[in-house]
Short mmCIF file of C-alpha atoms in Angstrom, two decimals:
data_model
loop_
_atom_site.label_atom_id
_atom_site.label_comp_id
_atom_site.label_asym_id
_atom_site.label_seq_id
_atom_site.Cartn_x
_atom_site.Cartn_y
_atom_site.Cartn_z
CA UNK E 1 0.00 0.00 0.00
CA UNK E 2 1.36 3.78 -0.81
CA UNK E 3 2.53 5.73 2.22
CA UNK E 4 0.86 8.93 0.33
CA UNK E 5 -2.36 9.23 -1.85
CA UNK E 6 -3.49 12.22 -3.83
CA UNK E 7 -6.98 13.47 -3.20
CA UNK E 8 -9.43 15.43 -5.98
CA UNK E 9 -8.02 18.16 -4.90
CA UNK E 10 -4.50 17.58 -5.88
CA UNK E 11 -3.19 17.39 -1.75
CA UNK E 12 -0.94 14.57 -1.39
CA UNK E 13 -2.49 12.97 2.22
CA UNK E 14 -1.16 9.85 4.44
CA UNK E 15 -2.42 7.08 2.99
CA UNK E 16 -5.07 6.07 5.28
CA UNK E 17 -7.19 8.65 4.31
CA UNK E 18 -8.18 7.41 1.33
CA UNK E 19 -11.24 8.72 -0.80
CA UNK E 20 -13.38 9.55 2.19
CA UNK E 21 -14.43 13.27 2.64
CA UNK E 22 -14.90 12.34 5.89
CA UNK E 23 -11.19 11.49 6.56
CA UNK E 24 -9.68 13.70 4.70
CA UNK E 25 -11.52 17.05 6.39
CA UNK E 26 -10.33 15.19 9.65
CA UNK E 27 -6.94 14.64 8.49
CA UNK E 28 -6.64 17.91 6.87
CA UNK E 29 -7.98 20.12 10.11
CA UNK E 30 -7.63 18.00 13.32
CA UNK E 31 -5.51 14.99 13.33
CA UNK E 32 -1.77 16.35 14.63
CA UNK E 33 -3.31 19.69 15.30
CA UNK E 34 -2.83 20.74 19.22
CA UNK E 35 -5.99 20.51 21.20
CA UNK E 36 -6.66 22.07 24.81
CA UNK E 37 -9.43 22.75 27.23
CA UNK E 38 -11.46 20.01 29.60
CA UNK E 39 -14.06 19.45 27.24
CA UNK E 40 -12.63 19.10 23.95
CA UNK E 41 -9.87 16.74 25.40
CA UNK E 42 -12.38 14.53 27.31
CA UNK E 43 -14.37 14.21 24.22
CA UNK E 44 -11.68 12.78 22.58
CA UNK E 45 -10.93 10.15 25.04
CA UNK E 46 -14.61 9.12 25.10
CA UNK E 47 -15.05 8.90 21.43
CA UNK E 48 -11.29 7.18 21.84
CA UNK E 49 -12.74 4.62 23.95
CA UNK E 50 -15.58 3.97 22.14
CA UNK E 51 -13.33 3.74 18.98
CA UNK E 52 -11.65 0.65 20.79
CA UNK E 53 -12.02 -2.82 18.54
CA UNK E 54 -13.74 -0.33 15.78
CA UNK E 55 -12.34 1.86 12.90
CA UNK E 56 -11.78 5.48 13.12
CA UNK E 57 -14.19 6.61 10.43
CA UNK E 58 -17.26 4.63 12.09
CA UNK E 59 -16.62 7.20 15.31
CA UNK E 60 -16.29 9.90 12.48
CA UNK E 61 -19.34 9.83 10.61
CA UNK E 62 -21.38 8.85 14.07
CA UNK E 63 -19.70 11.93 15.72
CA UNK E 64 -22.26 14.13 15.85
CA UNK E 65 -24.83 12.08 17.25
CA UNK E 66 -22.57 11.56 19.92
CA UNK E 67 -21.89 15.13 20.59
CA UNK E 68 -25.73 15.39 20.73
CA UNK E 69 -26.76 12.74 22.90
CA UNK E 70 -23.97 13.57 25.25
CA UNK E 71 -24.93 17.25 25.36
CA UNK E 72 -21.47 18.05 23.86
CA UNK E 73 -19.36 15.93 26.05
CA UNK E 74 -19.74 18.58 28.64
CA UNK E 75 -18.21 16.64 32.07
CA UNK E 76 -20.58 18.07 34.28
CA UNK E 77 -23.47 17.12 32.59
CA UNK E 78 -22.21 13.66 31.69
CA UNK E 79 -21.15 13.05 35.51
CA UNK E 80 -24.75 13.48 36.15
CA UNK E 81 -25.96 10.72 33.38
CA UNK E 82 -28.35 8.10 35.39
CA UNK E 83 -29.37 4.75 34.98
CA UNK E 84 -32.19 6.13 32.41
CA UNK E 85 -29.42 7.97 30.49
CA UNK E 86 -27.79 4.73 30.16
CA UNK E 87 -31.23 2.84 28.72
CA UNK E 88 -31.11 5.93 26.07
CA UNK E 89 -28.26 5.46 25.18
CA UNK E 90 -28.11 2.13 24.93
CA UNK E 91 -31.30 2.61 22.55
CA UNK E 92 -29.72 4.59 20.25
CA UNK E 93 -28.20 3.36 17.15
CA UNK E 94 -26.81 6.40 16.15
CA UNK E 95 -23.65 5.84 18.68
CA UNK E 96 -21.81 2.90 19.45
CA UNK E 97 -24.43 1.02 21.75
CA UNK E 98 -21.84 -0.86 24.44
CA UNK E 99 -22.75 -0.60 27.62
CA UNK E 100 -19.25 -0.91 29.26
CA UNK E 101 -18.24 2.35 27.43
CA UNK E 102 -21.49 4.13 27.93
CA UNK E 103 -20.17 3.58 31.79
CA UNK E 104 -17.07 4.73 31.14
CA UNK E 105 -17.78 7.68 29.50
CA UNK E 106 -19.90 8.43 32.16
CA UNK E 107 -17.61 7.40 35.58
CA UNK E 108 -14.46 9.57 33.26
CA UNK E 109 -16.97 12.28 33.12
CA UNK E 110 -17.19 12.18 37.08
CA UNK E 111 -13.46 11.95 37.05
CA UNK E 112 -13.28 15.48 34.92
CA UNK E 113 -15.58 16.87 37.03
CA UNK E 114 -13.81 16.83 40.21
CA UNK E 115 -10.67 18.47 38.70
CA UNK E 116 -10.14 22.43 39.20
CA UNK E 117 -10.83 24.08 35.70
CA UNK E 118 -7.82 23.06 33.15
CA UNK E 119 -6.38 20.51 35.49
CA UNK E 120 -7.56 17.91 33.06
CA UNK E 121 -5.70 19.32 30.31
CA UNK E 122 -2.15 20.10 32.00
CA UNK E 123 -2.67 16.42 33.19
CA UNK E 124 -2.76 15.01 29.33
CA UNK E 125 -0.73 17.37 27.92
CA UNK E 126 1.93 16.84 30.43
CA UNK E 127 2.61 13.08 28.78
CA UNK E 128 3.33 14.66 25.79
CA UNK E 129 6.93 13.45 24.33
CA UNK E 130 9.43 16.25 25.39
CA UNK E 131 10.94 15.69 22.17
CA UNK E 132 9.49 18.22 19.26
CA UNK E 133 6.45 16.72 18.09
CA UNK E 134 6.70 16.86 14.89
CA UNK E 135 9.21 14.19 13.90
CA UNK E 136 12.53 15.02 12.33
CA UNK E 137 12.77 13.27 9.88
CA UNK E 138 9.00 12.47 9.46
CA UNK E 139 8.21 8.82 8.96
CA UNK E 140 8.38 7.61 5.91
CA UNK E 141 5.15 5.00 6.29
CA UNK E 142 2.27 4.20 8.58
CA UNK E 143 4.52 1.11 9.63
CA UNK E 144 7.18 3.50 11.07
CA UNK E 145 4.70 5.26 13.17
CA UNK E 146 4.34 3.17 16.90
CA UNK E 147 0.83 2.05 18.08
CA UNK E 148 2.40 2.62 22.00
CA UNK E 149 5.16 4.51 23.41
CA UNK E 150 6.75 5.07 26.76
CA UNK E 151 4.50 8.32 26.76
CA UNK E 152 0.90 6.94 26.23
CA UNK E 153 2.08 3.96 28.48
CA UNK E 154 2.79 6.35 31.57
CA UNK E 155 -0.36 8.24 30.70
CA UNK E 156 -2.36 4.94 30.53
CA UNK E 157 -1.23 4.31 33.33
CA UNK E 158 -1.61 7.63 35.58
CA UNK E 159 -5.46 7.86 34.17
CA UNK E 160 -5.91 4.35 35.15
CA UNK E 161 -4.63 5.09 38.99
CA UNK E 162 -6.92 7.95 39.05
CA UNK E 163 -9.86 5.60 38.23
CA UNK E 164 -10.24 6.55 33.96
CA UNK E 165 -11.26 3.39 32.29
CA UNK E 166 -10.55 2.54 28.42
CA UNK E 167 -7.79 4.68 28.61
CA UNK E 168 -5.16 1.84 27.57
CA UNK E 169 -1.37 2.96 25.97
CA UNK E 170 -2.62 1.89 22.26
CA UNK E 171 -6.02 4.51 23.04
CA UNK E 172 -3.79 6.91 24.84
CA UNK E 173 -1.47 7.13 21.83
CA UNK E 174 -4.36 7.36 19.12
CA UNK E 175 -5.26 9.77 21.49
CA UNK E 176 -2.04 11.79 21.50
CA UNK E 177 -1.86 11.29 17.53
CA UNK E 178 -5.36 13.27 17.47
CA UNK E 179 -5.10 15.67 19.90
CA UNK E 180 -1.89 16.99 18.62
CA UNK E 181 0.33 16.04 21.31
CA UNK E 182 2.29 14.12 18.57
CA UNK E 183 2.17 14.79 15.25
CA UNK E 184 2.77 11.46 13.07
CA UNK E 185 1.79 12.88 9.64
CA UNK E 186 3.88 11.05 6.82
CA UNK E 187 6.61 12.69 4.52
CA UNK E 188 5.06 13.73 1.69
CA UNK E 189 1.97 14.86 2.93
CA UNK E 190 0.48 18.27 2.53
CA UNK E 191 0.13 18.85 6.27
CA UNK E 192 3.55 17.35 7.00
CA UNK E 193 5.05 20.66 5.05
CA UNK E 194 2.43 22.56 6.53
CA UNK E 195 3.98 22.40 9.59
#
């Protein structure tokens, strides 16, 4: 398989992109790019989570349902989800209906909840790599890019002690790739010169 494929528009993207509109908006104006704030970072670990055994673009295009039946992954609200939340959700086909991660999402939003404002996000971001995140020189294929590293390990692992559930090193680093605190884009790719 090519490391790099050209879209309609004439980018040159990482190959696992593909021809999906989907994944290439994605690629083009979130994956690698740094995220902050409480929300928007515990967002991504639930949809992370639920990702877990499942591909990327099947959290993608069911996104927005999630967002709405979650009220916006707002921790606060979430921490308050009941056992009649759970029977919604579990009803709805529009997210991923698993029952262990509908917990989760909902015990993690407790979790977020009883940190001081931006705690949350100096906790993930401080597992970042201290090396520049944008790798010199960029790798050359998806095969050169880990799945775990000592970094989403020891953040796996400090989220788990704290109580965080489906928070494992592989999720953590997906995770990491997404939220910008790494940025794995390919050599050759338009956002790779982008910087």
């Amino acid at each position: 398989m090519c490391a790099i494929v050209t879209g309609p528009d004439g980018r040159s993207r990482c190959a696992w992109v593909g021809d999906d509109p989907v994944y290439r908006r994605y690629h083009d104006e979130e994956w690698g790019v740094p995220l902050h704030g409480d929300r928007a970072l515990f967002e991504k670990m639930a949809l992370e989570g639920f990702q877990a055994g499942l591909s990327w673009i099947t959290i993608l295009r069911k996104r927005p349902r999630f967002r709405e039946v979650f009220e916006g992954f707002d921790p606060v609200r979430v921490a308050g989800f009941g056992e009649q939340d759970v029977e919604r959700l579990m009803a709805d086909a529009g997210i991923i209906r698993n029952r262990a991660k509908i917990d989760a999402t909902i015990s993690n939003a407790a979790l977020v909840r009883e940190m001081a404002d931006g705690e949350f996000d100096d906790l993930m971001w401080s597992f970042a790599p201290t090396y520049p995140a944008t790798r010199d020189p960029r790798p050359d294929s998806m095969a050169q890019v880990p799945a775990v590293t000592p970094e989403s390990t020891a953040l796996s692992t400090a989220l788990r002690r704290r109580g965080f559930r489906f928070v494992g090193p592989t999720t953590m680093y997906a995770l990491m790739q997404s939220a910008g605190m790494v940025d794995d884009h390919l050599a050759g790719c338009w956002r790779a010169s982008a910087g």
